[in-house]
Amino acid sequence: MSLTVKCCALNSDEGPHFSLLSEKGFEVLPGNRDRSFWEATNLIEELSGCCAVIAGSEPYTPEVIKNCPDLKVIARTGVGFDAVDLEACDRQGIVVTTTPGVNHHSVAEQTIALLMGVSRGFPDNDQRVRSGAWKRIAYPRVMGRTLGLVGLGRIGQAVATRAIGLGLRVVAHEPFPNKEFVEKWKIETLELDDLLGQSDYVSLHNPMTPQSLKMMNRDTFAKMKKGSVFINTARGALVDESALIEALQSGHLRAAGLDVFDVEPLPTSSPLISMSNVLLSGHVAGLDVESQFDTLTMAAETILSLKDGGWPTECIQNLKGMSDWKWDR
């Protein structure tokens, strides 16, 4: 029986997972980077004969799942799993795992970097200097402003403590807040509309669910303060990009810092590309040296645990109630 693991996640072609899995008899292969894994045919061909995949943001659709009969584990590097069709995996008995608790500090740093960058006029200032067209523009000071966090889990909490250190007032929208945390850091929890109306900066840190799909749309952007700033390091599908573009073009929003997009990679035809008040990065918020090492280690360890008959519940996102899953099924 095949013990081949394919590494499709970006930045997974080397790392601790190779030795961890190889020492236990697995063959670990890097992905073919000449192929786009966002195309179903390519991904199906890439995973032919594989028992597991170290997965990134590439879409695991019902078509892909159906055509990968040997696949036992989709080990996602990160905490998001909206690119994986869980129902299709349930039908086929494929375990979908994530790596919770290893990259929240990285995402928090990227969030603060985007917030500070757009607040100080980047990328516009950078481009002016490069072109020799210097121009001095005063921007609102960050200290003393209000940051609204939509979501206060591990990542939201990591952002909150950093933001408080910068002198920001932090409010949050979180259905199930950690009482000890919000009391310690004096964070007020608000309904979403109240948060949007009070915040000078709004940053998304909530999961992608059917209920949160396009939660930031024309109506919700209109509820944000005029001249406020929008940050998204969570999921692109949380945002109606056309509505965001309208809000930026109209001047209702002063700026945006974006790491994730509805379509990835972001098409070069997107108006966001040419906006000087928008700071962009390519879905790298959860990626730093430390988190990359820890994420790939955890992904490999979940595969090994499942192979040995374990059931790492905290990492498994599907097959709810399963008690008799076996590797050799």
mmCIF file of C-alpha atoms in Angstrom:
data_model
loop_
_atom_site.group_PDB
_atom_site.id
_atom_site.type_symbol
_atom_site.label_atom_id
_atom_site.label_comp_id
_atom_site.label_asym_id
_atom_site.label_seq_id
_atom_site.Cartn_x
_atom_site.Cartn_y
_atom_site.Cartn_z
ATOM 1 C CA MET A 1 0.000 0.000 0.000
ATOM 2 C CA SER A 2 1.313 3.430 -0.972
ATOM 3 C CA LEU A 3 2.873 5.598 1.714
ATOM 4 C CA THR A 4 3.521 8.557 -0.558
ATOM 5 C CA VAL A 5 2.926 12.049 0.798
ATOM 6 C CA LYS A 6 2.848 14.960 -1.641
ATOM 7 C CA CYS A 7 3.718 18.506 -0.523
ATOM 8 C CA CYS A 8 1.347 20.871 -2.323
ATOM 9 C CA ALA A 9 1.404 23.759 0.161
ATOM 10 C CA LEU A 10 3.639 26.636 -0.813
ATOM 11 C CA ASN A 11 6.903 26.660 1.150
ATOM 12 C CA SER A 12 6.533 22.966 1.968
ATOM 13 C CA ASP A 13 9.131 21.564 -0.437
ATOM 14 C CA GLU A 14 11.608 21.308 2.410
ATOM 15 C CA GLY A 15 11.371 21.262 6.172
ATOM 16 C CA PRO A 16 11.104 19.011 9.228
ATOM 17 C CA HIS A 17 8.181 17.033 7.811
ATOM 18 C CA PHE A 18 10.494 15.294 5.336
ATOM 19 C CA SER A 19 12.636 13.612 8.001
ATOM 20 C CA LEU A 20 9.723 13.006 10.399
ATOM 21 C CA LEU A 21 7.723 11.135 7.770
ATOM 22 C CA SER A 22 10.650 9.456 5.995
ATOM 23 C CA GLU A 23 11.902 7.947 9.248
ATOM 24 C CA LYS A 24 8.537 6.192 9.571
ATOM 25 C CA GLY A 25 8.620 4.714 6.084
ATOM 26 C CA PHE A 26 6.779 7.400 4.101
ATOM 27 C CA GLU A 27 7.982 8.672 0.752
ATOM 28 C CA VAL A 28 7.735 12.472 0.834
ATOM 29 C CA LEU A 29 7.739 14.308 -2.492
ATOM 30 C CA PRO A 30 7.748 18.056 -3.243
ATOM 31 C CA GLY A 31 4.990 19.415 -5.442
ATOM 32 C CA ASN A 32 5.539 20.141 -9.105
ATOM 33 C CA ARG A 33 5.684 23.948 -9.062
ATOM 34 C CA ASP A 34 5.264 24.107 -12.839
ATOM 35 C CA ARG A 35 1.631 23.146 -12.267
ATOM 36 C CA SER A 36 -1.173 25.275 -10.858
ATOM 37 C CA PHE A 37 -2.793 23.289 -8.078
ATOM 38 C CA TRP A 38 -5.798 25.605 -8.308
ATOM 39 C CA GLU A 39 -6.807 23.624 -11.421
ATOM 40 C CA ALA A 40 -8.579 20.393 -10.518
ATOM 41 C CA THR A 41 -6.994 18.291 -13.272
ATOM 42 C CA ASN A 42 -3.490 19.246 -12.175
ATOM 43 C CA LEU A 43 -4.189 18.568 -8.520
ATOM 44 C CA ILE A 44 -5.767 15.195 -9.262
ATOM 45 C CA GLU A 45 -2.753 14.151 -11.335
ATOM 46 C CA GLU A 46 -0.374 15.410 -8.658
ATOM 47 C CA LEU A 47 -2.063 13.343 -5.953
ATOM 48 C CA SER A 48 -2.342 10.129 -7.949
ATOM 49 C CA GLY A 49 -1.301 7.252 -5.706
ATOM 50 C CA CYS A 50 -0.763 9.470 -2.659
ATOM 51 C CA CYS A 51 -2.037 8.512 0.779
ATOM 52 C CA ALA A 52 -1.682 12.031 2.211
ATOM 53 C CA VAL A 53 -1.032 15.607 1.185
ATOM 54 C CA ILE A 54 0.572 18.526 2.983
ATOM 55 C CA ALA A 55 -2.035 21.000 1.751
ATOM 56 C CA GLY A 56 -2.146 24.757 1.316
ATOM 57 C CA SER A 57 -4.934 26.967 0.015
ATOM 58 C CA GLU A 58 -5.499 24.978 -3.179
ATOM 59 C CA PRO A 59 -9.150 23.871 -3.545
ATOM 60 C CA TYR A 60 -10.075 20.298 -2.655
ATOM 61 C CA THR A 61 -13.413 20.139 -4.453
ATOM 62 C CA PRO A 62 -15.766 17.147 -4.700
ATOM 63 C CA GLU A 63 -14.255 16.483 -8.145
ATOM 64 C CA VAL A 64 -10.737 16.360 -6.710
ATOM 65 C CA ILE A 65 -11.774 14.200 -3.753
ATOM 66 C CA LYS A 66 -13.681 11.735 -5.919
ATOM 67 C CA ASN A 67 -10.686 11.237 -8.171
ATOM 68 C CA CYS A 68 -8.182 10.631 -5.365
ATOM 69 C CA PRO A 69 -9.234 7.161 -4.138
ATOM 70 C CA ASP A 70 -5.940 6.490 -2.305
ATOM 71 C CA LEU A 71 -6.052 9.710 -0.280
ATOM 72 C CA LYS A 72 -6.470 9.209 3.464
ATOM 73 C CA VAL A 73 -5.388 12.546 4.975
ATOM 74 C CA ILE A 74 -5.469 16.173 3.858
ATOM 75 C CA ALA A 75 -3.132 17.890 6.326
ATOM 76 C CA ARG A 76 -3.728 21.644 6.008
ATOM 77 C CA THR A 77 -0.859 23.918 6.975
ATOM 78 C CA GLY A 78 -2.751 26.573 8.907
ATOM 79 C CA VAL A 79 -6.079 26.888 10.659
ATOM 80 C CA GLY A 80 -8.349 27.612 7.695
ATOM 81 C CA PHE A 81 -10.011 24.751 5.855
ATOM 82 C CA ASP A 82 -12.679 26.459 3.734
ATOM 83 C CA ALA A 83 -10.870 25.341 0.556
ATOM 84 C CA VAL A 84 -11.647 21.730 1.453
ATOM 85 C CA ASP A 85 -15.084 20.222 0.831
ATOM 86 C CA LEU A 86 -15.611 18.486 4.166
ATOM 87 C CA GLU A 87 -18.769 16.665 3.099
ATOM 88 C CA ALA A 88 -16.976 15.065 0.151
ATOM 89 C CA CYS A 89 -14.144 14.050 2.480
ATOM 90 C CA ASP A 90 -16.647 12.595 4.966
ATOM 91 C CA ARG A 91 -18.207 10.474 2.220
ATOM 92 C CA GLN A 92 -14.801 9.116 1.235
ATOM 93 C CA GLY A 93 -13.441 8.757 4.772
ATOM 94 C CA ILE A 94 -10.626 11.269 4.268
ATOM 95 C CA VAL A 95 -9.445 12.987 7.441
ATOM 96 C CA VAL A 96 -8.960 16.760 7.169
ATOM 97 C CA THR A 97 -6.531 18.206 9.698
ATOM 98 C CA THR A 98 -5.252 21.689 10.515
ATOM 99 C CA THR A 99 -2.425 23.052 12.655
ATOM 100 C CA PRO A 100 -3.991 25.159 15.418
ATOM 101 C CA GLY A 101 -1.938 27.293 17.758
ATOM 102 C CA VAL A 102 1.288 27.592 15.778
ATOM 103 C CA ASN A 103 0.990 30.657 13.534
ATOM 104 C CA HIS A 104 -1.141 33.201 15.419
ATOM 105 C CA HIS A 105 1.832 35.366 16.337
ATOM 106 C CA SER A 106 2.881 35.526 12.685
ATOM 107 C CA VAL A 107 -0.608 36.602 11.581
ATOM 108 C CA ALA A 108 -0.734 39.185 14.351
ATOM 109 C CA GLU A 109 2.577 40.713 13.274
ATOM 110 C CA GLN A 110 1.428 40.885 9.652
ATOM 111 C CA THR A 111 -1.828 42.519 10.729
ATOM 112 C CA ILE A 112 0.028 45.210 12.666
ATOM 113 C CA ALA A 113 2.489 45.663 9.789
ATOM 114 C CA LEU A 114 -0.368 46.287 7.333
ATOM 115 C CA LEU A 115 -2.150 48.581 9.780
ATOM 116 C CA MET A 116 0.940 50.685 10.435
ATOM 117 C CA GLY A 117 1.938 50.658 6.778
ATOM 118 C CA VAL A 118 -1.295 52.077 5.421
ATOM 119 C CA SER A 119 -1.606 54.426 8.402
ATOM 120 C CA ARG A 120 1.722 56.016 7.473
ATOM 121 C CA GLY A 121 0.861 56.318 3.793
ATOM 122 C CA PHE A 122 2.481 53.270 2.263
ATOM 123 C CA PRO A 123 2.729 52.203 -0.520
ATOM 124 C CA ASP A 124 2.198 55.779 -1.799
ATOM 125 C CA ASN A 125 5.166 57.248 0.095
ATOM 126 C CA ASP A 126 7.451 54.474 -1.127
ATOM 127 C CA GLN A 127 6.456 54.991 -4.764
ATOM 128 C CA ARG A 128 6.884 58.774 -4.560
ATOM 129 C CA VAL A 129 10.451 58.434 -3.345
ATOM 130 C CA ARG A 130 11.250 55.869 -6.031
ATOM 131 C CA SER A 131 9.942 58.220 -8.724
ATOM 132 C CA GLY A 132 11.636 61.298 -7.299
ATOM 133 C CA ALA A 133 8.282 63.006 -6.710
ATOM 134 C CA TRP A 134 8.563 63.664 -2.975
ATOM 135 C CA LYS A 135 5.465 64.970 -1.246
ATOM 136 C CA ARG A 136 4.935 65.496 2.474
ATOM 137 C CA ILE A 137 1.468 64.490 3.670
ATOM 138 C CA ALA A 138 0.331 64.306 7.292
ATOM 139 C CA TYR A 139 -1.668 61.238 8.278
ATOM 140 C CA PRO A 140 -3.708 60.642 11.447
ATOM 141 C CA ARG A 141 -1.708 59.332 14.390
ATOM 142 C CA VAL A 142 -2.373 55.692 15.268
ATOM 143 C CA MET A 143 -2.012 56.086 19.028
ATOM 144 C CA GLY A 144 -5.309 56.971 20.671
ATOM 145 C CA ARG A 145 -7.456 55.585 17.833
ATOM 146 C CA THR A 146 -9.844 52.629 18.078
ATOM 147 C CA LEU A 147 -9.145 49.223 16.564
ATOM 148 C CA GLY A 148 -12.144 46.940 16.077
ATOM 149 C CA LEU A 149 -11.339 43.234 15.929
ATOM 150 C CA VAL A 150 -13.917 40.989 14.305
ATOM 151 C CA GLY A 151 -13.007 37.739 16.027
ATOM 152 C CA LEU A 152 -11.088 37.352 19.278
ATOM 153 C CA GLY A 153 -9.655 33.866 19.135
ATOM 154 C CA ARG A 154 -5.923 33.120 19.266
ATOM 155 C CA ILE A 155 -5.115 35.483 16.404
ATOM 156 C CA GLY A 156 -7.432 38.264 17.520
ATOM 157 C CA GLN A 157 -5.991 38.103 21.021
ATOM 158 C CA ALA A 158 -2.426 38.249 19.686
ATOM 159 C CA VAL A 159 -3.337 41.327 17.644
ATOM 160 C CA ALA A 160 -5.101 42.931 20.606
ATOM 161 C CA THR A 161 -2.111 42.815 22.953
ATOM 162 C CA ARG A 162 0.189 44.271 20.299
ATOM 163 C CA ALA A 163 -2.307 47.008 19.435
ATOM 164 C CA ILE A 164 -2.747 47.969 23.071
ATOM 165 C CA GLY A 165 1.029 48.278 23.286
ATOM 166 C CA LEU A 166 0.863 50.792 20.434
ATOM 167 C CA GLY A 167 -1.632 52.899 22.360
ATOM 168 C CA LEU A 168 -4.779 51.836 20.534
ATOM 169 C CA ARG A 169 -8.128 51.327 22.211
ATOM 170 C CA VAL A 170 -9.289 47.834 21.281
ATOM 171 C CA VAL A 171 -12.895 46.696 20.931
ATOM 172 C CA ALA A 172 -14.040 43.343 19.620
ATOM 173 C CA HIS A 173 -16.976 41.459 18.168
ATOM 174 C CA GLU A 174 -16.805 37.890 19.449
ATOM 175 C CA PRO A 175 -19.799 35.631 20.210
ATOM 176 C CA PHE A 176 -17.856 33.609 22.797
ATOM 177 C CA PRO A 177 -15.150 35.849 24.250
ATOM 178 C CA ASN A 178 -12.533 34.653 26.689
ATOM 179 C CA LYS A 179 -13.777 36.425 29.799
ATOM 180 C CA GLU A 180 -10.424 36.384 31.578
ATOM 181 C CA PHE A 181 -8.668 37.858 28.536
ATOM 182 C CA VAL A 182 -11.117 40.692 27.883
ATOM 183 C CA GLU A 183 -11.149 41.652 31.556
ATOM 184 C CA LYS A 184 -7.360 41.614 31.849
ATOM 185 C CA TRP A 185 -6.861 43.770 28.743
ATOM 186 C CA LYS A 186 -9.986 45.894 29.247
ATOM 187 C CA ILE A 187 -11.435 45.062 25.827
ATOM 188 C CA GLU A 188 -15.059 46.030 25.263
ATOM 189 C CA THR A 189 -17.113 43.498 23.287
ATOM 190 C CA LEU A 190 -19.668 44.984 20.895
ATOM 191 C CA GLU A 191 -22.262 44.007 18.361
ATOM 192 C CA LEU A 192 -20.827 44.157 14.850
ATOM 193 C CA ASP A 193 -22.695 47.322 13.792
ATOM 194 C CA ASP A 194 -21.513 49.150 16.914
ATOM 195 C CA LEU A 195 -17.941 48.053 16.314
ATOM 196 C CA LEU A 196 -18.026 49.234 12.697
ATOM 197 C CA GLY A 197 -19.403 52.605 13.724
ATOM 198 C CA GLN A 198 -16.847 53.204 16.475
ATOM 199 C CA SER A 199 -13.629 51.891 14.930
ATOM 200 C CA ASP A 200 -10.941 53.842 13.093
ATOM 201 C CA TYR A 201 -9.467 50.491 12.025
ATOM 202 C CA VAL A 202 -11.426 47.288 11.416
ATOM 203 C CA SER A 203 -9.497 44.009 11.203
ATOM 204 C CA LEU A 204 -11.007 40.605 10.395
ATOM 205 C CA HIS A 205 -9.979 37.539 12.416
ATOM 206 C CA ASN A 206 -13.055 35.323 12.209
ATOM 207 C CA PRO A 207 -13.415 31.995 10.380
ATOM 208 C CA MET A 208 -15.065 31.528 7.026
ATOM 209 C CA THR A 209 -18.516 29.924 7.456
ATOM 210 C CA PRO A 210 -21.716 30.000 5.392
ATOM 211 C CA GLN A 211 -22.938 32.720 7.769
ATOM 212 C CA SER A 212 -19.812 34.895 7.414
ATOM 213 C CA LEU A 213 -19.535 34.639 3.617
ATOM 214 C CA LYS A 214 -19.277 38.201 2.225
ATOM 215 C CA MET A 215 -20.077 39.602 5.662
ATOM 216 C CA MET A 216 -18.183 42.742 4.634
ATOM 217 C CA ASN A 217 -20.324 44.071 1.825
ATOM 218 C CA ARG A 218 -21.823 47.344 0.607
ATOM 219 C CA ASP A 219 -24.056 47.631 3.678
ATOM 220 C CA THR A 220 -21.407 46.817 6.271
ATOM 221 C CA PHE A 221 -18.735 48.991 4.657
ATOM 222 C CA ALA A 222 -21.247 51.872 4.728
ATOM 223 C CA LYS A 223 -21.520 51.408 8.502
ATOM 224 C CA MET A 224 -17.788 51.944 8.972
ATOM 225 C CA LYS A 225 -16.612 55.431 9.934
ATOM 226 C CA LYS A 226 -15.777 57.730 7.029
ATOM 227 C CA GLY A 227 -12.008 57.800 6.662
ATOM 228 C CA SER A 228 -11.481 54.514 8.494
ATOM 229 C CA VAL A 229 -9.103 51.735 7.470
ATOM 230 C CA PHE A 230 -9.912 48.088 6.666
ATOM 231 C CA ILE A 231 -7.514 45.184 7.298
ATOM 232 C CA ASN A 232 -8.016 41.558 6.251
ATOM 233 C CA THR A 233 -5.571 38.786 7.110
ATOM 234 C CA ALA A 234 -8.329 36.168 7.602
ATOM 235 C CA ARG A 235 -10.105 34.945 4.454
ATOM 236 C CA GLY A 236 -10.842 36.648 1.140
ATOM 237 C CA ALA A 237 -14.334 35.165 0.939
ATOM 238 C CA LEU A 238 -15.367 37.193 3.987
ATOM 239 C CA VAL A 239 -15.317 40.295 1.776
ATOM 240 C CA ASP A 240 -17.307 41.470 -1.227
ATOM 241 C CA GLU A 241 -14.294 42.855 -3.098
ATOM 242 C CA SER A 242 -16.351 44.974 -5.478
ATOM 243 C CA ALA A 243 -17.955 46.685 -2.481
ATOM 244 C CA LEU A 244 -14.542 47.219 -0.886
ATOM 245 C CA ILE A 245 -13.226 48.762 -4.091
ATOM 246 C CA GLU A 246 -16.233 51.084 -4.247
ATOM 247 C CA ALA A 247 -15.703 52.180 -0.647
ATOM 248 C CA LEU A 248 -12.046 52.927 -1.339
ATOM 249 C CA GLN A 249 -12.690 54.712 -4.617
ATOM 250 C CA SER A 250 -15.413 56.889 -3.093
ATOM 251 C CA GLY A 251 -13.137 57.921 -0.228
ATOM 252 C CA HIS A 252 -15.463 56.458 2.395
ATOM 253 C CA LEU A 253 -12.557 54.240 3.422
ATOM 254 C CA ARG A 254 -9.168 55.931 3.676
ATOM 255 C CA ALA A 255 -7.104 52.815 3.027
ATOM 256 C CA ALA A 256 -6.906 49.030 3.226
ATOM 257 C CA GLY A 257 -4.286 46.418 4.067
ATOM 258 C CA LEU A 258 -5.027 43.047 2.476
ATOM 259 C CA ASP A 259 -3.296 39.676 2.671
ATOM 260 C CA VAL A 260 -6.161 37.525 1.348
ATOM 261 C CA PHE A 261 -8.488 37.824 -1.628
ATOM 262 C CA ASP A 262 -11.616 36.322 -3.122
ATOM 263 C CA VAL A 263 -9.571 34.915 -6.030
ATOM 264 C CA GLU A 264 -5.977 33.925 -5.353
ATOM 265 C CA PRO A 265 -3.530 34.780 -6.739
ATOM 266 C CA LEU A 266 -5.117 38.243 -7.046
ATOM 267 C CA PRO A 267 -5.710 38.897 -10.778
ATOM 268 C CA THR A 268 -3.488 41.665 -12.120
ATOM 269 C CA SER A 269 -6.636 43.186 -13.642
ATOM 270 C CA SER A 270 -8.040 43.917 -10.166
ATOM 271 C CA PRO A 271 -8.417 47.649 -9.417
ATOM 272 C CA LEU A 272 -6.809 46.938 -6.042
ATOM 273 C CA ILE A 273 -3.467 46.511 -7.817
ATOM 274 C CA SER A 274 -3.275 50.142 -8.922
ATOM 275 C CA MET A 275 -4.620 51.768 -5.739
ATOM 276 C CA SER A 276 -1.917 53.723 -3.928
ATOM 277 C CA ASN A 277 -3.871 53.609 -0.656
ATOM 278 C CA VAL A 278 -3.967 49.810 -0.568
ATOM 279 C CA LEU A 279 -1.111 47.719 0.822
ATOM 280 C CA LEU A 280 -1.052 44.143 -0.462
ATOM 281 C CA SER A 281 0.617 40.866 0.466
ATOM 282 C CA GLY A 282 0.049 37.419 -0.981
ATOM 283 C CA HIS A 283 -1.569 35.242 1.698
ATOM 284 C CA VAL A 284 1.614 35.149 3.763
ATOM 285 C CA ALA A 285 0.332 36.426 7.116
ATOM 286 C CA GLY A 286 0.732 33.049 8.808
ATOM 287 C CA LEU A 287 4.205 32.515 7.402
ATOM 288 C CA ASP A 288 7.336 33.271 9.358
ATOM 289 C CA VAL A 289 10.351 31.038 9.965
ATOM 290 C CA GLU A 290 9.152 29.804 13.335
ATOM 291 C CA SER A 291 5.539 29.191 12.371
ATOM 292 C CA GLN A 292 6.547 27.483 9.129
ATOM 293 C CA PHE A 293 8.707 25.011 11.045
ATOM 294 C CA ASP A 294 6.031 24.376 13.676
ATOM 295 C CA THR A 295 3.223 24.108 11.120
ATOM 296 C CA LEU A 296 5.023 21.552 8.967
ATOM 297 C CA THR A 297 6.026 19.602 12.063
ATOM 298 C CA MET A 298 2.434 19.468 13.313
ATOM 299 C CA ALA A 299 1.092 18.478 9.878
ATOM 300 C CA ALA A 300 3.534 15.577 9.732
ATOM 301 C CA GLU A 301 2.784 14.540 13.315
ATOM 302 C CA THR A 302 -0.958 14.381 12.615
ATOM 303 C CA ILE A 303 -0.336 12.074 9.656
ATOM 304 C CA LEU A 304 1.900 9.844 11.786
ATOM 305 C CA SER A 305 -0.630 9.787 14.619
ATOM 306 C CA LEU A 306 -3.424 8.731 12.275
ATOM 307 C CA LYS A 307 -1.222 6.052 10.701
ATOM 308 C CA ASP A 308 -0.473 4.674 14.195
ATOM 309 C CA GLY A 309 -4.139 4.511 15.177
ATOM 310 C CA GLY A 310 -4.342 7.836 17.001
ATOM 311 C CA TRP A 311 -7.046 10.437 16.636
ATOM 312 C CA PRO A 312 -5.636 13.970 17.238
ATOM 313 C CA THR A 313 -9.030 15.513 17.905
ATOM 314 C CA GLU A 314 -7.804 19.099 18.302
ATOM 315 C CA CYS A 315 -6.449 19.002 14.732
ATOM 316 C CA ILE A 316 -9.289 17.135 12.968
ATOM 317 C CA GLN A 317 -12.000 19.210 11.289
ATOM 318 C CA ASN A 318 -14.408 16.579 9.939
ATOM 319 C CA LEU A 319 -15.747 13.051 10.472
ATOM 320 C CA LYS A 320 -17.498 14.228 13.623
ATOM 321 C CA GLY A 321 -18.385 11.387 15.939
ATOM 322 C CA MET A 322 -16.074 8.969 14.140
ATOM 323 C CA SER A 323 -14.661 6.338 16.469
ATOM 324 C CA ASP A 324 -13.637 3.484 14.199
ATOM 325 C CA TRP A 325 -11.587 5.192 11.461
ATOM 326 C CA LYS A 326 -8.662 3.058 10.368
ATOM 327 C CA TRP A 327 -5.744 3.864 8.097
ATOM 328 C CA ASP A 328 -6.011 0.521 6.309
ATOM 329 C CA ARG A 329 -9.704 0.716 5.581
#
